Short mmCIF file of C-alpha atoms and ligand atoms in Angstrom, two decimals:
data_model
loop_
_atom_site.label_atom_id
_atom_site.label_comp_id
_atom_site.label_asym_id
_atom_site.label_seq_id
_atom_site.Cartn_x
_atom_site.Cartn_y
_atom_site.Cartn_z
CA UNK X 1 -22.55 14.99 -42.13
CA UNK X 2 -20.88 11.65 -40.93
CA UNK X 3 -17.35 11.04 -42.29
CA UNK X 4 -17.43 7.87 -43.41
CA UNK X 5 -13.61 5.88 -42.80
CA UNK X 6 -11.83 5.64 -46.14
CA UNK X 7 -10.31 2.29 -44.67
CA UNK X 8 -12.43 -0.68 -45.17
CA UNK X 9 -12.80 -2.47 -41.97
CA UNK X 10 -11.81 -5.90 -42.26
CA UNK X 11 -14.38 -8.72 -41.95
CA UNK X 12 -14.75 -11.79 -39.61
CA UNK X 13 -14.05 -14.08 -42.67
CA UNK X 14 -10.93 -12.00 -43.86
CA UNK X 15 -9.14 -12.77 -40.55
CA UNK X 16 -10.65 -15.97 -40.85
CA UNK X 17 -8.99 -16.37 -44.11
CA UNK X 18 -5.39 -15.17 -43.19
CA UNK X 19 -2.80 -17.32 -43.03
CA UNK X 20 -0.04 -17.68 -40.31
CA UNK X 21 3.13 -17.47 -42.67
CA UNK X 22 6.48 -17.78 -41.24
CA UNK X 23 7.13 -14.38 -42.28
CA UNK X 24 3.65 -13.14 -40.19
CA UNK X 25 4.79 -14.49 -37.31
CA UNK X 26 8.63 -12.81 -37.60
CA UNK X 27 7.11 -9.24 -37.95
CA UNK X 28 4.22 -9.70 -35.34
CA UNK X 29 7.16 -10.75 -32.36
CA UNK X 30 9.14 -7.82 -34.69
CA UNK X 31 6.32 -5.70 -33.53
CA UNK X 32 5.92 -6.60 -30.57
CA UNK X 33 9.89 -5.74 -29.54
CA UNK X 34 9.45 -2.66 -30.70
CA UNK X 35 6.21 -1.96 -29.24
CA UNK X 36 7.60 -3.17 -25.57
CA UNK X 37 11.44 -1.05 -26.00
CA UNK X 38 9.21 1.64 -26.80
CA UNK X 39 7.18 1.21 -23.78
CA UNK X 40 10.61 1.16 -21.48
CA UNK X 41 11.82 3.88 -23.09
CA UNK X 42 9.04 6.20 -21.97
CA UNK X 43 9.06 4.73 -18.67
CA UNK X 44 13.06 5.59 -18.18
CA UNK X 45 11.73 9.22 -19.63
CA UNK X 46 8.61 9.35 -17.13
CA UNK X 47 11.47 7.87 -14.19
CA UNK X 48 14.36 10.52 -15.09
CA UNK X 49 11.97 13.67 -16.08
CA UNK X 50 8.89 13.58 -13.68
CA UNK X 51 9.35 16.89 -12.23
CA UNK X 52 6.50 19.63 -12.20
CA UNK X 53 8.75 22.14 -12.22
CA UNK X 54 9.31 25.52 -14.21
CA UNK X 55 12.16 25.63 -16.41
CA UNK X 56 14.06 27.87 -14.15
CA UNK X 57 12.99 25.79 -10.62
CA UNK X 58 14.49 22.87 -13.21
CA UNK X 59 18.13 24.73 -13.35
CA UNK X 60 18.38 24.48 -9.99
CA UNK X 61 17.32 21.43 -10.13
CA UNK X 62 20.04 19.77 -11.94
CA UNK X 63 22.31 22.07 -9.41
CA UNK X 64 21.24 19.45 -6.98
CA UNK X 65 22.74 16.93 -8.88
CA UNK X 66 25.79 18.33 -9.31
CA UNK X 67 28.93 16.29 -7.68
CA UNK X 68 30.89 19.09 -5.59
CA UNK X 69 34.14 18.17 -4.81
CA UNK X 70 35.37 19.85 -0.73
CA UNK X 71 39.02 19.71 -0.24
CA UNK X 72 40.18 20.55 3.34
CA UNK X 73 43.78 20.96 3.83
CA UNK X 74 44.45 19.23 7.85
CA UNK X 75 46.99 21.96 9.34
CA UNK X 76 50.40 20.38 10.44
CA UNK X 77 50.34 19.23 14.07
CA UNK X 78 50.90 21.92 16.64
CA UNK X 79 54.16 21.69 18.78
CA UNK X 80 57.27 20.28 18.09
CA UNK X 81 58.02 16.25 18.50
CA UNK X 82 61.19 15.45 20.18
CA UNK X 83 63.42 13.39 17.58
CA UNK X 84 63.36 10.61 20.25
CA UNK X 85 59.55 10.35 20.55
CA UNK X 86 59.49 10.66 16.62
CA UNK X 87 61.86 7.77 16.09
CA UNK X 88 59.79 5.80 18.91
CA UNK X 89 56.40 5.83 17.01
CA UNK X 90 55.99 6.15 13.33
CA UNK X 91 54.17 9.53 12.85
CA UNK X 92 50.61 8.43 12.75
CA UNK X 93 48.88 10.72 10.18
CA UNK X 94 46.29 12.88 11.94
CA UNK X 95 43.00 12.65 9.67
CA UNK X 96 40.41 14.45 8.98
CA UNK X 97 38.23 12.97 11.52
CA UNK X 98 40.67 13.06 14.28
CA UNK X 99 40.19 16.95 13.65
CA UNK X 100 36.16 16.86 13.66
CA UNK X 101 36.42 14.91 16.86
CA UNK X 102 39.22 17.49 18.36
CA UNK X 103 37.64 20.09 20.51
CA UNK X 104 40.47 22.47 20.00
CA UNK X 105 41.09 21.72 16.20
CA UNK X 106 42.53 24.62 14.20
CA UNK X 107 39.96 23.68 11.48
CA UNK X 108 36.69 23.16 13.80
CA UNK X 109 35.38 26.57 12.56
CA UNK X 110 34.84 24.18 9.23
CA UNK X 111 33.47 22.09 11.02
CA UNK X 112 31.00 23.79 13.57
CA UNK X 113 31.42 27.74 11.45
CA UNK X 114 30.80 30.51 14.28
CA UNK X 115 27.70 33.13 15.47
CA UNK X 116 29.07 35.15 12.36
CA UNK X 117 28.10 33.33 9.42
CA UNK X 118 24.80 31.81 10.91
CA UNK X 119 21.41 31.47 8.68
CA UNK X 120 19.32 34.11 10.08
CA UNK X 121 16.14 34.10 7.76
CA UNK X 122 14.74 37.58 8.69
CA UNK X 123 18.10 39.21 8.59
CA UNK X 124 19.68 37.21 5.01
CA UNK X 125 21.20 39.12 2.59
CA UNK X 126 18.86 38.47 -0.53
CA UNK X 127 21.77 36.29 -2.24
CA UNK X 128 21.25 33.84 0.36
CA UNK X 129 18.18 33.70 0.74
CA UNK X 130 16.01 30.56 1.03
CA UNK X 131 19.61 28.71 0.64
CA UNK X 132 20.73 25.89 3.60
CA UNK X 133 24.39 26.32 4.48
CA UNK X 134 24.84 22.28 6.11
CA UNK X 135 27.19 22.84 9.33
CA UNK X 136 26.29 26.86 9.93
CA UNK X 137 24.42 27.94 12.95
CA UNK X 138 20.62 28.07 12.19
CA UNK X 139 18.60 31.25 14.19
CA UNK X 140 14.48 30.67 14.23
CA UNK X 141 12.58 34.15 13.44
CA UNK X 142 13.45 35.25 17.20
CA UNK X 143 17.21 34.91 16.68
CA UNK X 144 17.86 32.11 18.70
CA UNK X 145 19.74 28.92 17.50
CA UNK X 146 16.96 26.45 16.40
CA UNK X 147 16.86 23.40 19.10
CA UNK X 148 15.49 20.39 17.17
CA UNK X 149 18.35 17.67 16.97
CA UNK X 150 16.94 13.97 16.09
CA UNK X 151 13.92 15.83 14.60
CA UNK X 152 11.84 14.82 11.97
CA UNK X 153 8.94 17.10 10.06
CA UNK X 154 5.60 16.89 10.23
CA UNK X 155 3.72 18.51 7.24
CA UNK X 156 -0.11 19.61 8.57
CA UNK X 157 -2.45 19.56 5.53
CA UNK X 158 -5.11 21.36 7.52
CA UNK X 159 -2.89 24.25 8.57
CA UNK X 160 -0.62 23.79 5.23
CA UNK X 161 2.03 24.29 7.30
CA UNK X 162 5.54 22.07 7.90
CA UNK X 163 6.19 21.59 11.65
CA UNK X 164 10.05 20.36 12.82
CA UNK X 165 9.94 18.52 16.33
CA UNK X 166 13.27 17.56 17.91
CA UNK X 167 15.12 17.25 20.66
CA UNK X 168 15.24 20.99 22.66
CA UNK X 169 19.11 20.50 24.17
CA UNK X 170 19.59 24.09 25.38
CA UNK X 171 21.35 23.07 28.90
CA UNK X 172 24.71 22.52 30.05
CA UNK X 173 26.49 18.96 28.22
CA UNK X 174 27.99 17.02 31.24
CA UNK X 175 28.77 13.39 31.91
CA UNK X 176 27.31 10.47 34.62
CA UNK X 177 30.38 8.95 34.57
CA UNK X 178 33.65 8.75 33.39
CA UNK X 179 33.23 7.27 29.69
CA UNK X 180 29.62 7.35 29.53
CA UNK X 181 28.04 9.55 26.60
CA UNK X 182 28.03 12.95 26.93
CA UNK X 183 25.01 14.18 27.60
CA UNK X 184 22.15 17.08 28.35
CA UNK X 185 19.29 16.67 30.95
CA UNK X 186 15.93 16.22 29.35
CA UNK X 187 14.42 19.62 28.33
CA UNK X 188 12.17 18.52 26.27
CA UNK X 189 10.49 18.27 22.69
CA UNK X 190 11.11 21.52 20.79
CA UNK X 191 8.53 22.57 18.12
CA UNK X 192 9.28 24.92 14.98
CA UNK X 193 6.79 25.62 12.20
CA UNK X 194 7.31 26.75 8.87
CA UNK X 195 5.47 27.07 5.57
CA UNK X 196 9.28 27.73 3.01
CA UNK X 197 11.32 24.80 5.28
CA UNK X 198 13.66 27.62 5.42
CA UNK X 199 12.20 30.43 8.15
CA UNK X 200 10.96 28.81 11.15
CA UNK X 201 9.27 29.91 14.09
CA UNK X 202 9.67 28.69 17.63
CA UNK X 203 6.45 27.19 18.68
CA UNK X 204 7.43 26.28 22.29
CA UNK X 205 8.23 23.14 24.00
CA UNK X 206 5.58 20.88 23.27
CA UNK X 207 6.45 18.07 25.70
CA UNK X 208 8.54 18.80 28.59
CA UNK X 209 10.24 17.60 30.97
CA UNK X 210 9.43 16.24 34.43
CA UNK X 211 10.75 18.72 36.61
CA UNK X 212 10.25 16.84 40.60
CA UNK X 213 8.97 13.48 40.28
CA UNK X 214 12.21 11.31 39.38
CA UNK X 215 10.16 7.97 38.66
CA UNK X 216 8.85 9.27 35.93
CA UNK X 217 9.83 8.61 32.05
CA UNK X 218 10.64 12.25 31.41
CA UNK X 219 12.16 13.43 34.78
CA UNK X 220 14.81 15.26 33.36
CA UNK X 221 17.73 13.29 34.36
CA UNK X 222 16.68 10.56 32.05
CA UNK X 223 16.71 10.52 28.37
CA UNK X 224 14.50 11.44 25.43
CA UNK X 225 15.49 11.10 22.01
CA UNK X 226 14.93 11.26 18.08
CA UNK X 227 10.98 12.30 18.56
CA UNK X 228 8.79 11.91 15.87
CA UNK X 229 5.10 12.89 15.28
CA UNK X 230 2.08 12.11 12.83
CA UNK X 231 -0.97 13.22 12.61
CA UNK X 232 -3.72 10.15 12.57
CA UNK X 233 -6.65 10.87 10.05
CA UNK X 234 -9.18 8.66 11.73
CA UNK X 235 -8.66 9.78 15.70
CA UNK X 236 -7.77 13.87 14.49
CA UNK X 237 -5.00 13.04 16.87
CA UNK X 238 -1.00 14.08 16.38
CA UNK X 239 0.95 11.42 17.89
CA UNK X 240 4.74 11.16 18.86
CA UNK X 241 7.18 7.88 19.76
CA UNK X 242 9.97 9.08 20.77
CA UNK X 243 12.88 7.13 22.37
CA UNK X 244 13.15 6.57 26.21
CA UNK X 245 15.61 5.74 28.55
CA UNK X 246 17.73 6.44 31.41
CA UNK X 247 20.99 7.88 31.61
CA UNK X 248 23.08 4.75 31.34
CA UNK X 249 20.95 3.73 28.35
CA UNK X 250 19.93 0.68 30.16
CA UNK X 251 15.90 1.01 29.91
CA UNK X 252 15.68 0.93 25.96
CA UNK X 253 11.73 1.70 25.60
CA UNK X 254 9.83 3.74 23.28
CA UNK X 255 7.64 6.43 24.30
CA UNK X 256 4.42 7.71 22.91
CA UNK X 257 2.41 10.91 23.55
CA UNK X 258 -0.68 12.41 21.88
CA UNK X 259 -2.23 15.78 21.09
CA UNK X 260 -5.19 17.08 19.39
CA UNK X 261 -3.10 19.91 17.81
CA UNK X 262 0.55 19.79 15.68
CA UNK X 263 1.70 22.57 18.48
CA UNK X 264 0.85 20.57 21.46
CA UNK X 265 0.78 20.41 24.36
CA UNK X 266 1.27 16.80 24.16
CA UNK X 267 -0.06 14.35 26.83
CA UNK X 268 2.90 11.85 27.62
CA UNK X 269 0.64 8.59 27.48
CA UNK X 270 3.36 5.30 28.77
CA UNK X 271 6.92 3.66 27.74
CA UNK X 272 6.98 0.09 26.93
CA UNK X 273 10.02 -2.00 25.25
CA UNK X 274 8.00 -2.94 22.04
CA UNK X 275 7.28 -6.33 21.12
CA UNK X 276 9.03 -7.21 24.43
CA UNK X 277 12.77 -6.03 23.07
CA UNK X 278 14.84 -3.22 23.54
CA UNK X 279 14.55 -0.07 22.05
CA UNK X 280 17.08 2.43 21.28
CA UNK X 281 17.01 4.32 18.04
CA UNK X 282 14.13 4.85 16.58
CA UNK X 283 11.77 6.43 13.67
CA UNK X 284 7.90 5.81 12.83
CA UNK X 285 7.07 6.28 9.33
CA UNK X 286 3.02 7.04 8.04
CA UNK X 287 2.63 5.30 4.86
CA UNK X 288 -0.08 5.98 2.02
CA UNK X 289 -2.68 4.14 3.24
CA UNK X 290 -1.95 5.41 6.66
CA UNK X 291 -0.95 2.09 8.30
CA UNK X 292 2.53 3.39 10.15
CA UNK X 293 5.25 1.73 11.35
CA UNK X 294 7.70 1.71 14.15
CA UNK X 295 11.34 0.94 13.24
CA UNK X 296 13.84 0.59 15.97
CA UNK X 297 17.31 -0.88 16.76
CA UNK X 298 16.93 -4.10 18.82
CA UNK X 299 19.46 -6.78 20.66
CA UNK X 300 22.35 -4.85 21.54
CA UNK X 301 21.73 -2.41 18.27
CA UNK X 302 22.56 -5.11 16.04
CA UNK X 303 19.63 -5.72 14.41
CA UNK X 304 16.22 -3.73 12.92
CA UNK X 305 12.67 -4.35 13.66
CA UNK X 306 10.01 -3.29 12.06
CA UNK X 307 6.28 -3.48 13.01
CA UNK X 308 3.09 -1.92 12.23
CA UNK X 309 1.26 0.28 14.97
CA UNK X 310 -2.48 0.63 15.87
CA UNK X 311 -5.02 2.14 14.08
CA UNK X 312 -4.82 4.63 16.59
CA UNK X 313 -1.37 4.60 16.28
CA UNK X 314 -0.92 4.24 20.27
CA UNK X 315 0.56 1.24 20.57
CA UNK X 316 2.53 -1.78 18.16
CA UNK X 317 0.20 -4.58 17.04
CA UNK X 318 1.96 -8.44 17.70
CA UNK X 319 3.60 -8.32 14.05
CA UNK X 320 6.89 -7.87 14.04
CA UNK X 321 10.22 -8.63 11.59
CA UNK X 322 13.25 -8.60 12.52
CA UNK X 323 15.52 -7.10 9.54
CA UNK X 324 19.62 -6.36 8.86
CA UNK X 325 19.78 -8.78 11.23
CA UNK X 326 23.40 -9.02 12.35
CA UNK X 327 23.93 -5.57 10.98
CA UNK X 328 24.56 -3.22 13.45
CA UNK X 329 22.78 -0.25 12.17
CA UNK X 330 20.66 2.87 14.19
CA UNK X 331 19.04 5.95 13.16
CA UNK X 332 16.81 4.54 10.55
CA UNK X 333 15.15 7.33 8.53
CA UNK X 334 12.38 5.82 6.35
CA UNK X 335 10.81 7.12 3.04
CA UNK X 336 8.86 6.17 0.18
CA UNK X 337 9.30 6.79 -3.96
CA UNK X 338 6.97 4.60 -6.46
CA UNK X 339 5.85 2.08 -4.20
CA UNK X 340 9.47 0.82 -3.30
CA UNK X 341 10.64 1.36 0.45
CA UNK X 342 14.07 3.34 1.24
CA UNK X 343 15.73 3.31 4.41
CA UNK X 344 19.49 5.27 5.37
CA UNK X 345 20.87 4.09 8.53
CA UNK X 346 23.82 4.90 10.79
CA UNK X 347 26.31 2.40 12.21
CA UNK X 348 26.58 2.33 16.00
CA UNK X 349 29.38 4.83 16.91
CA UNK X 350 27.53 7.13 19.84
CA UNK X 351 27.81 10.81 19.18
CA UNK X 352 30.95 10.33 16.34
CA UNK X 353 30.27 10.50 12.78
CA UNK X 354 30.16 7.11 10.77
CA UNK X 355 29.07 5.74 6.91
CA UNK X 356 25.31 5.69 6.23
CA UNK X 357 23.98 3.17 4.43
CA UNK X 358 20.83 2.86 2.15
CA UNK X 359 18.75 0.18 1.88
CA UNK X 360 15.95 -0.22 0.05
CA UNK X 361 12.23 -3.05 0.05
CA UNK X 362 9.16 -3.80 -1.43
CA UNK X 363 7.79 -4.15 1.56
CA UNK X 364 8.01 -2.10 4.84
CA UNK X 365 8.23 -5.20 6.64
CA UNK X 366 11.26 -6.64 4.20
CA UNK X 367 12.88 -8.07 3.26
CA UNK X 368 15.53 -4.93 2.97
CA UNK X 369 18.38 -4.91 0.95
CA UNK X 370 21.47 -2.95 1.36
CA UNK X 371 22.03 -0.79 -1.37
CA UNK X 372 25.64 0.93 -0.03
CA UNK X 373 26.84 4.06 0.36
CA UNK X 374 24.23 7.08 -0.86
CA UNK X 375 26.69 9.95 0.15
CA UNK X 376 27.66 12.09 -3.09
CA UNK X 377 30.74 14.59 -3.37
CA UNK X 378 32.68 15.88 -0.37
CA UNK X 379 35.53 14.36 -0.24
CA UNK X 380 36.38 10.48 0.59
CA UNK X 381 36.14 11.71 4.82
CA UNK X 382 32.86 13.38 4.27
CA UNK X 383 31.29 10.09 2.36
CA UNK X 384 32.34 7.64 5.47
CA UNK X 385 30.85 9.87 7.71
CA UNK X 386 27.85 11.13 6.34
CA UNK X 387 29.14 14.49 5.77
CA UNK X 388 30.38 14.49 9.94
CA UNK X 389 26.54 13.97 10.62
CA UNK X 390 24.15 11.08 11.44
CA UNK X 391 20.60 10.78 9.65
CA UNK X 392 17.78 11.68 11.61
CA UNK X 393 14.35 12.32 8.84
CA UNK X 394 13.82 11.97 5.05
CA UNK X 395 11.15 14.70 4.03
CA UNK X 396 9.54 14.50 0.21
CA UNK X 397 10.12 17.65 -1.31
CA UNK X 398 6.95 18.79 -2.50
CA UNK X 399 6.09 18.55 -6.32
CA UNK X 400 9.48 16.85 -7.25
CA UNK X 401 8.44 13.23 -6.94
CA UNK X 402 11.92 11.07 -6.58
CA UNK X 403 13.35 14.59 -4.54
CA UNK X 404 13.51 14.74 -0.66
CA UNK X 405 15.77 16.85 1.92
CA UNK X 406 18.01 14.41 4.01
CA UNK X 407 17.95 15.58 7.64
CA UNK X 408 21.25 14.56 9.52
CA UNK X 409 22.43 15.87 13.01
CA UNK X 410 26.25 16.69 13.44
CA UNK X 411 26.86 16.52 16.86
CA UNK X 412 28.93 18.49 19.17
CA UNK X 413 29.85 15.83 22.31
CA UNK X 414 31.56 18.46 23.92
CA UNK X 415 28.64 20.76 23.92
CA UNK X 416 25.37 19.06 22.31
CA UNK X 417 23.21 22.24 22.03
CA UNK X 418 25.80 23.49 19.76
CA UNK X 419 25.15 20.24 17.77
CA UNK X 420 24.24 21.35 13.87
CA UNK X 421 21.84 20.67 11.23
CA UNK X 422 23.11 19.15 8.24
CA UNK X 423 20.40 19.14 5.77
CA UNK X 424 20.89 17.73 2.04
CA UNK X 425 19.00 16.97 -1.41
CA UNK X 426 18.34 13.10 -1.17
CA UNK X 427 17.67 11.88 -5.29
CA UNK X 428 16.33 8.25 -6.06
CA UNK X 429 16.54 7.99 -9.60
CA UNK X 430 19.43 7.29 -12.21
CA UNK X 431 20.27 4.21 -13.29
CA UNK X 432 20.76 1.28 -11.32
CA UNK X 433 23.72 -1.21 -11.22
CA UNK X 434 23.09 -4.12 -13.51
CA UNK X 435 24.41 -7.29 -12.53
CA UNK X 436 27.10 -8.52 -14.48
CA UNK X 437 25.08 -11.60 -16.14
CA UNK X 438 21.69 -11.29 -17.07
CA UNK X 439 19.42 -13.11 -15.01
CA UNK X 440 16.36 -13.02 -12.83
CA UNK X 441 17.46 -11.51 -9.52
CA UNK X 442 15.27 -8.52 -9.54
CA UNK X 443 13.99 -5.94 -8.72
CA UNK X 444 17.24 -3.57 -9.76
CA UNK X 445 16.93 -1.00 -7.12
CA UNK X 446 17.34 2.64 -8.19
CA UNK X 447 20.22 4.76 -6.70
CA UNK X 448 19.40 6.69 -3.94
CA UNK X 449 22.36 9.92 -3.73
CA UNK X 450 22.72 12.49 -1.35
CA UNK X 451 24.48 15.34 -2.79
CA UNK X 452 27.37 17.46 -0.20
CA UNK X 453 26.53 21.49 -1.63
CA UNK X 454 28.40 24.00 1.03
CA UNK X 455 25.71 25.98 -0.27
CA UNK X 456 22.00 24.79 -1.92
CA UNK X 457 18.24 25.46 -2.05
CA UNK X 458 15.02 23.66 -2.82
CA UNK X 459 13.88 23.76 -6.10
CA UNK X 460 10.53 25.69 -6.18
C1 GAL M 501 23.83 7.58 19.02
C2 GAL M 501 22.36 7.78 18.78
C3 GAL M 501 21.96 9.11 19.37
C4 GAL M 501 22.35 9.11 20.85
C5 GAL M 501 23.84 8.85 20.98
C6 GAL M 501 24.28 8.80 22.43
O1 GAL M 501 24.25 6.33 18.59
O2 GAL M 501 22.08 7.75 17.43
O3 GAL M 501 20.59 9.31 19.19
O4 GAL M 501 21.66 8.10 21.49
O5 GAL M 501 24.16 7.62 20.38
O6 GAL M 501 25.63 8.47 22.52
#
């Protein structure tokens, strides 16, 4: 039987017929208001609550976003002062970086904690399981202390399987010269893979060094840094740029080598300074259509450029933007959340620890705006210095859109392969700063937070 609507429909000549009162017109933009606040307000719901997760996976969650304060009390300087020297100088209070950077700190065991307390996935105690410990010692399911500093993560649909590439420093930490950077001979790329992000296994070195011929990019008294692979969907080809150069830091290129699997071996292809500039710091980011990108730090580190690569991702194509111009930023880790562009950088401070910045675009190629500090709890020493670390990756955590792990190195100049992983939850969400009179300068970017734990896990 067909129900028949109990409402009459209105005809053509009713609305034909009805009049535009003043008091139509006041409840129609009425309506309208409402209609539109209603709309924002589901969009500020969709922004804040968009996680698939279970209601437990959404406790831990929120622990991610809680702000934990770390209070280290500095010991009081070793040795006695003679009264004369003390009257001479006004005691310069030692701070909390002066102890990070001091090899024989009483506090460096906060700093760089010993073999004792290391993350050792196959031998964790179940209350620690699957939790990061930022700073500890990390051991791969052989034991050994992972060796992947300036990585980045690769995540393998076809194998469903994350794989962590970075810089294998396992040799002795030794200097050129007097006041050049400390530094370890090329080993080569280390590989890791993992399906949890938490237990990984040592896949080899994947790109190594060049043991005899010393004109070569890779012979191992040269320098390879911050590599960085993805996989290209229309070659079937993995691909890594890494960052190439000699021991003074003087040749500034980028290097790129290709493989048909995520575990290598990798054929190194050529260096070239891209675009015809220097090259020092570098990432390449894959976006969603799979156009990706090679960001580096250009004239003298002062500046960003950004530029698209091939569609075989081998090479850069002739477009190019120069970006932070003047702003003397490295390390550039790039990610994506709702079609806007983030980016946290460094400043330019070697191997010491210094304040990241986060900037954010609507488009890869710019223009970027600085959005400030994204470090989170700590204490005021651990926000200027990125938690004692320097960003190296920015990995989406899988089904918490807005959610991503913040990958930073702290280094140890005095002995790099003891260098640690300080790894993070990175939130963009929460509400933006407004500016202080309304007017049309948007977009208002979203914050972007990363949140110091001592102790934290993913959430699923
Ligand atoms: C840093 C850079 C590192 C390494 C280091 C050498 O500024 O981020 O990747 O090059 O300098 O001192």
């Amino acid at each position: 039987m067909r129900i028949r609507s109990k409402y009459k429909r209105p005809t053509i000549s009713s609305y034909v017929g009805m009049k535009c009162t003043m008091p139509t017109i006041v409840w129609s933009l009425v309506g309208c208001l409402l209609v539109l606040h209603l709309y924002s307000l589901v969009r500020q719901k969709e922004r804040t609550g968009e996680m698939q997760l279970s209601l437990g996976n959404r406790t831990l969650f929120q622990e991610l976003l809680v702000v934990e304060e770390d209070n280290i009390q500095i010991p009081p300087p070793r040795g006695k002062r003679s009264p004369r020297a003390a009257k001479r100088r006004p005691k310069k209070p030692i701070s909390l970086i002066d102890e990070f950077l001091d090899e024989n700190s009483q506090i460096r065991h906060i700093f760089f904690p010993g073999e004792r307390t290391a993350i050792d996935p196959l031998n964790e105690d179940t209350s620690n399981k699957s939790y990061y410990f930022p700073g500890r010692i990390w051991l791969d399911t052989e034991g050994n202390p992972i060796q992947a500093h300036g990585g980045g993560i690769l995540f393998d649909k076809k194998a469903s399987t994350y794989y962590w590439y970075g810089e294998y420093k396992d040799g002795p930490t030794y200097q050129v010269q007097k006041n050049a950077p400390a530094r370890v001979d090329i080993i080569g790329v280390g590989c890791y893979s993992s399906k949890d992000l938490w237990t990984w296994k040592n896949e080899g070195i994947v790109l190594a060094a060049e043991e005899k011929n010393e004109t070569h990019d890779l012979h191992k008294t040269n320098v390879l840094e911050r590599p960085k692979v993805i996989y290209n969907d229309k070659t079937g080809k993995y691909v890594m740029w890494m960052h190439v150069d000699d021991a003074n830091y003087t040749k500034a290129s980028v290097g790129v080598a290709i493989s048909d699997y995520p575990t290598g071996p990798f054929d190194y292809l050529y260096s070239k300074r891209p675009h015809g500039f220097e090259s020092r710091d570098m990432t390449i980011f894959k976006d969603s259509d799979g156009t990706a990108y090679l960001v580096y730090s250009s004239e003298d580190n002062s500046e960003l450029h950004i530029g698209p690569l091939t569609r075989d991702y081998l090479d850069v194509t002739n477009v190019v933007k120069r970006v932070l111009v003047g702003e003397h930023r490295e390390a550039p880790a790039l990610f994506k959340h709702r079609n806007t562009y983030y980016m946290i950088t460094s400043g330019c401070t070697g191997w010491a620890p210094n304040e990241a910045l986060a900037h954010a675009a609507e488009s890869v190629l710019g223009p970027w705006e600085t959005l400030g500090n994204p470090c989170v709890g700590g204490n005021k020493m651990y926000r200027l210095t990125t938690f004692f670390a320097q960003g190296t990756f920015v990995l989406p955590l899988p089904g918490v859109p807005g959610s991503f792990i913040f990958m930073a190195d702290r280094w140890n100049p005095a002995d790099l392969r003891d260098s640690r992983y300080v790894w993070l939850p990175l939130i963009v969400g929460g509400k933006a700063d407004w500016p202080l009179e309304y007017n049309f300068g948007f977009p208002l970017w979203s914050r972007v937070s990363i949140y110091w734990h001592k102790k934290w896990r993913c959430p699923f």
